[in-house]
């Protein structure tokens, strides 16, 4: 083969290969950027929805929405710590029978341990088994106001198509841990302390 | 050039917020409906280029809204992406039988939704 406009065919081929590699690199970076935008959009939607709710029922409904729409589970339970008697008081459930949580003590089981230690429990592959049982817990998050743990959010089985937790879910857990209790507190104060 | 218009139909404030946030950097105008009835009305009035339709909505669910949209001259050919919380085959099949073009499952994956939007809008 002979040169065209002074460019050797082998050189042109090399340049084409390099352009294709560059194209692949840019596509990868674009996809990674879109994934980041998606993760940030999730966190933005979670924080904004939580603090946009002005009554406690709306805050609880928003937590259910966040867990279902942004995380991929339709089973959760929200508890408050009662410092006077060391019990956990059930505030609300979605997709799990409230009767499962008649008497929960701080320190007992996964939920009680999270209330006691303030350390989140996360099962990457998701919980399985009887809904509401310790085995069915995918994530159990301490709910904080400042540095105090004032409650626990337990998220049970993931939706079947969700499979396992993803990197973005961990960021969402941090948002829930930090923002659910302040949102509930604000909503109660706004409503004169009433539900 | 005319900006393309997308109708988002979902009763969940959180889901609408994330869908809007995903589309905010894209060259599309976004309008919103919060139930199936509202979605059909807005689709007829505003003539969107694409509809993103949640399945579970009050007053009229996404399946019925999809059926009605396909029966109206104004919206017969408008691409529809159904949004389901459950990716079970029968849910997906029902959507396709009623005339949706594609579907995504919640929790919404940003790149996946954007890719389907671009694909259906030819961008």
CSV table of C-alpha atoms in Angstrom, one decimal:
chain,number,residue,atom,x,y,z
A,1,UNK,CA,0.0,0.0,0.0
A,2,UNK,CA,1.2,3.5,-0.7
A,3,UNK,CA,1.1,6.7,1.3
A,4,UNK,CA,-1.8,9.0,0.8
A,5,UNK,CA,-1.1,12.7,1.4
A,6,UNK,CA,2.2,11.7,2.8
A,7,UNK,CA,0.6,9.5,5.6
A,8,UNK,CA,1.7,5.9,5.6
A,9,UNK,CA,-1.2,3.4,5.9
A,10,UNK,CA,0.4,1.8,9.0
A,11,UNK,CA,0.6,5.2,10.7
A,12,UNK,CA,-3.1,6.0,9.8
A,13,UNK,CA,-4.1,2.6,11.3
A,14,UNK,CA,-2.2,3.3,14.5
A,15,UNK,CA,-3.9,6.7,14.7
A,16,UNK,CA,-7.3,5.1,14.2
A,17,UNK,CA,-6.6,2.5,16.9
A,18,UNK,CA,-5.6,5.3,19.3
A,19,UNK,CA,-8.7,7.3,18.5
A,20,UNK,CA,-10.9,4.2,19.2
A,21,UNK,CA,-9.1,3.7,22.6
A,22,UNK,CA,-9.6,7.3,23.5
A,23,UNK,CA,-13.3,7.0,22.5
A,24,UNK,CA,-13.6,4.0,24.9
A,25,UNK,CA,-11.9,5.9,27.7
A,26,UNK,CA,-14.2,8.9,27.3
A,27,UNK,CA,-17.3,6.6,27.1
A,28,UNK,CA,-16.2,5.0,30.4
A,29,UNK,CA,-15.7,8.4,32.0
A,30,UNK,CA,-19.1,9.6,30.8
A,31,UNK,CA,-20.8,6.5,32.2
A,32,UNK,CA,-19.0,7.0,35.6
A,33,UNK,CA,-20.0,10.6,35.7
A,34,UNK,CA,-23.7,9.7,35.0
A,35,UNK,CA,-23.5,7.1,37.7
A,36,UNK,CA,-22.2,9.8,40.1
A,37,UNK,CA,-25.0,12.2,39.1
A,38,UNK,CA,-27.5,9.4,39.7
A,39,UNK,CA,-26.1,8.8,43.2
A,40,UNK,CA,-26.1,12.4,44.0
A,41,UNK,CA,-29.6,12.8,42.7
A,42,UNK,CA,-30.6,10.0,45.1
A,43,UNK,CA,-29.1,11.8,48.1
A,44,UNK,CA,-30.6,15.1,47.1
A,45,UNK,CA,-34.0,13.6,46.7
A,46,UNK,CA,-33.8,11.8,50.1
A,47,UNK,CA,-32.7,14.9,52.1
A,48,UNK,CA,-35.1,17.2,50.3
A,49,UNK,CA,-38.1,15.0,50.8
A,50,UNK,CA,-37.3,14.3,54.5
A,51,UNK,CA,-37.0,18.0,55.4
A,52,UNK,CA,-39.9,19.0,53.2
A,53,UNK,CA,-42.3,17.0,55.3
A,54,UNK,CA,-44.0,19.0,58.0
A,55,UNK,CA,-45.9,16.5,60.0
A,56,UNK,CA,-44.6,13.3,61.6
A,57,UNK,CA,-46.9,11.0,59.5
A,58,UNK,CA,-45.5,12.6,56.3
A,59,UNK,CA,-42.0,12.1,57.6
A,60,UNK,CA,-42.6,8.3,58.2
A,61,UNK,CA,-44.3,8.0,54.8
A,62,UNK,CA,-41.3,9.7,53.2
A,63,UNK,CA,-38.9,7.3,54.9
A,64,UNK,CA,-41.0,4.4,53.4
A,65,UNK,CA,-40.9,6.1,50.0
A,66,UNK,CA,-37.1,6.6,50.2
A,67,UNK,CA,-36.5,3.0,51.3
A,68,UNK,CA,-38.8,1.7,48.5
A,69,UNK,CA,-38.0,4.1,45.6
A,70,UNK,CA,-34.4,4.9,46.3
A,71,UNK,CA,-33.1,1.8,48.0
A,72,UNK,CA,-35.3,-1.1,46.9
A,73,UNK,CA,-37.0,-2.6,49.9
A,74,UNK,CA,-40.7,-2.5,50.9
A,75,UNK,CA,-40.1,-3.7,54.5
A,76,UNK,CA,-39.0,-1.4,57.3
A,77,UNK,CA,-39.6,-0.5,60.9
A,78,UNK,CA,-38.8,2.7,62.7
A,79,UNK,CA,-38.1,2.7,66.5
A,80,UNK,CA,-37.5,5.4,69.1
A,81,UNK,CA,-35.2,4.7,72.1
A,82,UNK,CA,-36.9,5.2,75.4
A,83,UNK,CA,-34.0,6.2,77.7
A,84,UNK,CA,-36.2,5.9,80.8
A,85,UNK,CA,-36.8,2.1,80.6
A,86,UNK,CA,-34.3,0.9,78.1
A,87,UNK,CA,-36.9,-0.2,75.6
A,88,UNK,CA,-37.3,0.6,71.9
A,89,UNK,CA,-40.7,2.0,71.0
A,90,UNK,CA,-42.1,1.1,67.6
A,91,UNK,CA,-43.0,4.3,65.7
A,92,UNK,CA,-44.1,2.8,62.4
A,93,UNK,CA,-43.7,-0.2,60.1
A,94,UNK,CA,-44.1,-0.7,56.3
A,95,UNK,CA,-44.6,-4.2,54.9
A,96,UNK,CA,-43.9,-5.9,58.2
A,97,UNK,CA,-46.4,-6.8,61.0
A,98,UNK,CA,-46.1,-4.4,63.9
A,99,UNK,CA,-46.9,-7.3,66.3
A,100,UNK,CA,-43.4,-8.7,65.6
A,101,UNK,CA,-41.9,-5.9,67.6
A,102,UNK,CA,-44.1,-5.9,70.8
A,103,UNK,CA,-41.2,-5.6,73.2
A,104,UNK,CA,-37.8,-4.8,72.0
A,105,UNK,CA,-35.1,-4.0,74.5
A,106,UNK,CA,-32.0,-1.9,73.9
A,107,UNK,CA,-29.1,-4.3,73.6
A,108,UNK,CA,-31.2,-7.3,72.5
A,109,UNK,CA,-30.9,-8.7,68.9
A,110,UNK,CA,-29.6,-6.8,65.9
A,111,UNK,CA,-32.0,-3.9,66.4
A,112,UNK,CA,-31.3,-3.6,70.1
A,113,UNK,CA,-27.5,-3.8,69.5
A,114,UNK,CA,-27.6,-1.0,67.0
A,115,UNK,CA,-29.6,1.1,69.5
A,116,UNK,CA,-27.0,0.4,72.2
A,117,UNK,CA,-23.8,0.7,70.2
A,118,UNK,CA,-24.8,3.3,67.6
A,119,UNK,CA,-22.9,1.2,65.0
A,120,UNK,CA,-24.9,0.4,61.8
A,121,UNK,CA,-25.5,-3.2,60.8
A,122,UNK,CA,-25.3,-3.8,57.0
A,123,UNK,CA,-25.7,-7.1,55.2
A,124,UNK,CA,-24.4,-6.6,51.7
A,125,UNK,CA,-26.2,-9.5,50.1
A,126,UNK,CA,-29.6,-8.5,51.7
A,127,UNK,CA,-31.6,-10.2,54.4
A,128,UNK,CA,-33.6,-13.4,53.9
A,129,UNK,CA,-36.2,-15.4,55.7
A,130,UNK,CA,-39.2,-14.5,57.9
A,131,UNK,CA,-40.0,-10.8,57.4
A,132,UNK,CA,-39.1,-8.9,60.6
A,133,UNK,CA,-36.7,-11.5,61.9
A,134,UNK,CA,-33.0,-10.7,62.5
A,135,UNK,CA,-32.1,-12.9,59.5
A,136,UNK,CA,-34.3,-10.8,57.2
A,137,UNK,CA,-32.5,-7.5,58.2
A,138,UNK,CA,-30.6,-6.0,55.3
A,139,UNK,CA,-29.6,-2.8,57.1
A,140,UNK,CA,-30.2,-1.5,60.6
A,141,UNK,CA,-29.2,2.1,61.1
A,142,UNK,CA,-28.9,4.2,64.2
A,143,UNK,CA,-30.9,7.4,64.0
A,144,UNK,CA,-29.0,10.3,65.4
A,145,UNK,CA,-29.5,13.8,66.6
A,146,UNK,CA,-26.1,15.2,66.8
A,147,UNK,CA,-24.0,12.5,68.4
A,148,UNK,CA,-26.9,10.9,70.3
A,149,UNK,CA,-28.7,7.8,69.1
A,150,UNK,CA,-32.4,8.4,69.5
A,151,UNK,CA,-33.8,5.6,67.4
A,152,UNK,CA,-33.2,2.8,64.9
A,153,UNK,CA,-34.4,2.3,61.3
A,154,UNK,CA,-34.5,-1.4,60.4
A,155,UNK,CA,-34.7,-2.3,56.7
A,156,UNK,CA,-35.6,-5.9,56.0
A,157,UNK,CA,-35.6,-7.9,52.7
A,158,UNK,CA,-34.7,-6.3,49.4
A,159,UNK,CA,-37.0,-6.4,46.4
A,160,UNK,CA,-36.2,-9.6,44.3
A,161,UNK,CA,-34.8,-7.6,41.4
A,162,UNK,CA,-32.5,-5.5,43.6
A,163,UNK,CA,-30.2,-8.4,44.3
A,164,UNK,CA,-27.6,-6.9,46.6
A,165,UNK,CA,-26.7,-3.5,48.0
A,166,UNK,CA,-24.7,-1.1,45.9
A,167,UNK,CA,-22.1,1.5,46.7
A,168,UNK,CA,-24.6,4.3,46.5
A,169,UNK,CA,-26.8,2.6,49.1
A,170,UNK,CA,-24.2,3.1,51.8
A,171,UNK,CA,-24.2,6.9,51.2
A,172,UNK,CA,-28.0,6.8,51.4
A,173,UNK,CA,-27.8,5.0,54.8
A,174,UNK,CA,-25.6,7.8,56.1
A,175,UNK,CA,-28.2,10.3,55.0
A,176,UNK,CA,-31.0,8.4,56.6
A,177,UNK,CA,-29.0,7.9,59.8
A,178,UNK,CA,-28.3,11.7,60.1
A,179,UNK,CA,-31.6,13.2,58.8
A,180,UNK,CA,-34.6,11.0,59.8
A,181,UNK,CA,-34.6,11.9,63.5
A,182,UNK,CA,-34.1,15.6,63.0
A,183,UNK,CA,-36.9,15.6,60.4
A,184,UNK,CA,-39.2,13.8,62.8
A,185,UNK,CA,-38.2,16.1,65.7
A,186,UNK,CA,-38.9,19.2,63.6
A,187,UNK,CA,-42.2,17.9,62.4
A,188,UNK,CA,-43.3,17.2,66.0
A,189,UNK,CA,-42.3,20.6,67.2
A,190,UNK,CA,-44.0,22.2,64.2
A,191,UNK,CA,-47.2,20.3,65.1
A,192,UNK,CA,-47.0,21.3,68.7
A,193,UNK,CA,-45.6,18.0,69.8
A,194,UNK,CA,-48.6,16.0,68.4
A,195,UNK,CA,-48.7,13.3,65.9
B,1,UNK,CA,-34.1,24.0,17.8
B,2,UNK,CA,-37.2,23.0,19.8
B,3,UNK,CA,-36.4,21.5,23.2
B,4,UNK,CA,-38.0,18.1,23.7
B,5,UNK,CA,-40.5,17.7,26.4
B,6,UNK,CA,-40.8,14.8,28.9
B,7,UNK,CA,-43.8,14.1,31.0
B,8,UNK,CA,-43.0,12.5,34.4
B,9,UNK,CA,-46.0,10.7,36.0
B,10,UNK,CA,-45.5,9.5,39.6
B,11,UNK,CA,-47.4,10.0,42.9
B,12,UNK,CA,-44.2,9.8,44.9
B,13,UNK,CA,-42.6,13.1,45.6
B,14,UNK,CA,-39.3,11.4,46.1
B,15,UNK,CA,-39.4,9.6,42.8
B,16,UNK,CA,-40.3,12.7,40.9
B,17,UNK,CA,-37.5,14.6,42.6
B,18,UNK,CA,-34.9,12.0,41.6
B,19,UNK,CA,-36.2,11.8,38.0
B,20,UNK,CA,-36.2,15.6,37.7
B,21,UNK,CA,-32.7,15.8,39.2
B,22,UNK,CA,-31.5,13.2,36.7
B,23,UNK,CA,-33.0,15.1,33.7
B,24,UNK,CA,-32.0,18.6,34.9
B,25,UNK,CA,-28.7,18.6,33.1
B,26,UNK,CA,-30.2,17.2,29.9
B,27,UNK,CA,-31.6,19.3,27.1
B,28,UNK,CA,-35.3,18.5,27.9
B,29,UNK,CA,-38.2,20.4,29.4
B,30,UNK,CA,-39.9,18.4,32.2
B,31,UNK,CA,-43.6,18.5,33.1
B,32,UNK,CA,-45.1,16.5,36.0
B,33,UNK,CA,-48.3,14.6,36.7
B,34,UNK,CA,-49.1,13.0,40.0
B,35,UNK,CA,-51.7,10.4,39.0
B,36,UNK,CA,-52.7,8.4,35.9
B,37,UNK,CA,-55.7,10.6,35.1
B,38,UNK,CA,-53.6,13.8,35.3
B,39,UNK,CA,-50.9,12.1,33.2
B,40,UNK,CA,-53.4,11.4,30.4
B,41,UNK,CA,-54.8,14.9,30.5
B,42,UNK,CA,-51.4,16.5,30.5
B,43,UNK,CA,-50.2,14.3,27.7
B,44,UNK,CA,-53.1,15.4,25.5
B,45,UNK,CA,-52.7,19.0,26.4
B,46,UNK,CA,-48.9,19.4,26.4
B,47,UNK,CA,-48.0,16.9,23.7
B,48,UNK,CA,-44.8,15.6,25.3
B,49,UNK,CA,-42.1,13.8,23.2
B,50,UNK,CA,-41.8,11.0,25.9
B,51,UNK,CA,-43.7,9.9,28.9
B,52,UNK,CA,-42.2,8.2,32.0
B,53,UNK,CA,-45.1,6.5,33.7
B,54,UNK,CA,-45.1,4.9,37.1
B,55,UNK,CA,-47.3,1.8,37.5
B,56,UNK,CA,-48.6,2.4,41.0
B,57,UNK,CA,-50.5,5.6,41.2
B,58,UNK,CA,-53.8,6.8,42.7
B,59,UNK,CA,-57.1,7.4,40.8
B,60,UNK,CA,-55.8,5.7,37.7
B,61,UNK,CA,-52.8,3.4,37.6
B,62,UNK,CA,-50.0,3.4,35.1
B,63,UNK,CA,-51.3,0.4,33.1
B,64,UNK,CA,-54.7,2.0,32.6
B,65,UNK,CA,-53.1,5.4,31.8
B,66,UNK,CA,-50.9,3.6,29.2
B,67,UNK,CA,-53.9,1.9,27.7
B,68,UNK,CA,-55.8,5.2,27.4
B,69,UNK,CA,-52.7,7.0,26.0
B,70,UNK,CA,-52.4,4.4,23.2
B,71,UNK,CA,-56.1,4.7,22.4
B,72,UNK,CA,-55.9,8.5,21.8
B,73,UNK,CA,-54.8,10.0,18.4
B,74,UNK,CA,-52.7,12.7,20.2
B,75,UNK,CA,-50.6,10.2,22.2
B,76,UNK,CA,-50.8,7.0,20.2
B,77,UNK,CA,-47.2,7.2,19.0
B,78,UNK,CA,-45.6,9.0,22.0
B,79,UNK,CA,-42.9,6.7,23.5
B,80,UNK,CA,-43.7,5.5,27.0
B,81,UNK,CA,-41.2,4.2,29.6
B,82,UNK,CA,-43.0,2.4,32.4
B,83,UNK,CA,-41.5,2.5,35.9
B,84,UNK,CA,-42.2,-0.5,38.1
B,85,UNK,CA,-41.3,-1.2,41.7
B,86,UNK,CA,-41.3,-4.9,41.0
B,87,UNK,CA,-39.5,-6.3,37.9
B,88,UNK,CA,-41.6,-9.4,37.8
B,89,UNK,CA,-42.2,-10.8,34.3
B,90,UNK,CA,-46.0,-10.4,34.4
B,91,UNK,CA,-45.7,-6.7,35.3
B,92,UNK,CA,-43.3,-6.1,32.4
B,93,UNK,CA,-45.4,-8.2,30.0
B,94,UNK,CA,-48.6,-6.2,31.0
B,95,UNK,CA,-46.8,-3.0,30.2
B,96,UNK,CA,-45.6,-4.2,26.8
B,97,UNK,CA,-49.0,-5.6,26.0
B,98,UNK,CA,-50.6,-2.2,26.7
B,99,UNK,CA,-48.1,-0.5,24.4
B,100,UNK,CA,-45.2,0.8,26.5
B,101,UNK,CA,-41.9,1.0,24.7
B,102,UNK,CA,-39.6,0.2,27.5
B,103,UNK,CA,-39.5,-0.1,31.3
B,104,UNK,CA,-37.2,0.6,34.3
B,105,UNK,CA,-37.4,-0.7,37.8
B,106,UNK,CA,-37.2,1.2,41.0
B,107,UNK,CA,-34.8,2.0,42.5
B,108,UNK,CA,-34.1,4.0,39.4
B,109,UNK,CA,-30.6,3.6,37.9
B,110,UNK,CA,-29.7,7.0,36.6
B,111,UNK,CA,-27.5,5.9,33.6
B,112,UNK,CA,-30.0,3.2,32.6
B,113,UNK,CA,-33.0,5.7,32.6
B,114,UNK,CA,-31.0,8.4,30.7
B,115,UNK,CA,-29.9,5.8,28.1
B,116,UNK,CA,-33.4,4.7,27.5
B,117,UNK,CA,-34.7,8.2,27.3
B,118,UNK,CA,-32.0,9.2,24.7
B,119,UNK,CA,-32.6,6.0,22.8
B,120,UNK,CA,-36.4,6.6,22.5
B,121,UNK,CA,-35.9,10.3,21.7
B,122,UNK,CA,-33.2,9.5,19.1
B,123,UNK,CA,-30.6,11.6,20.8
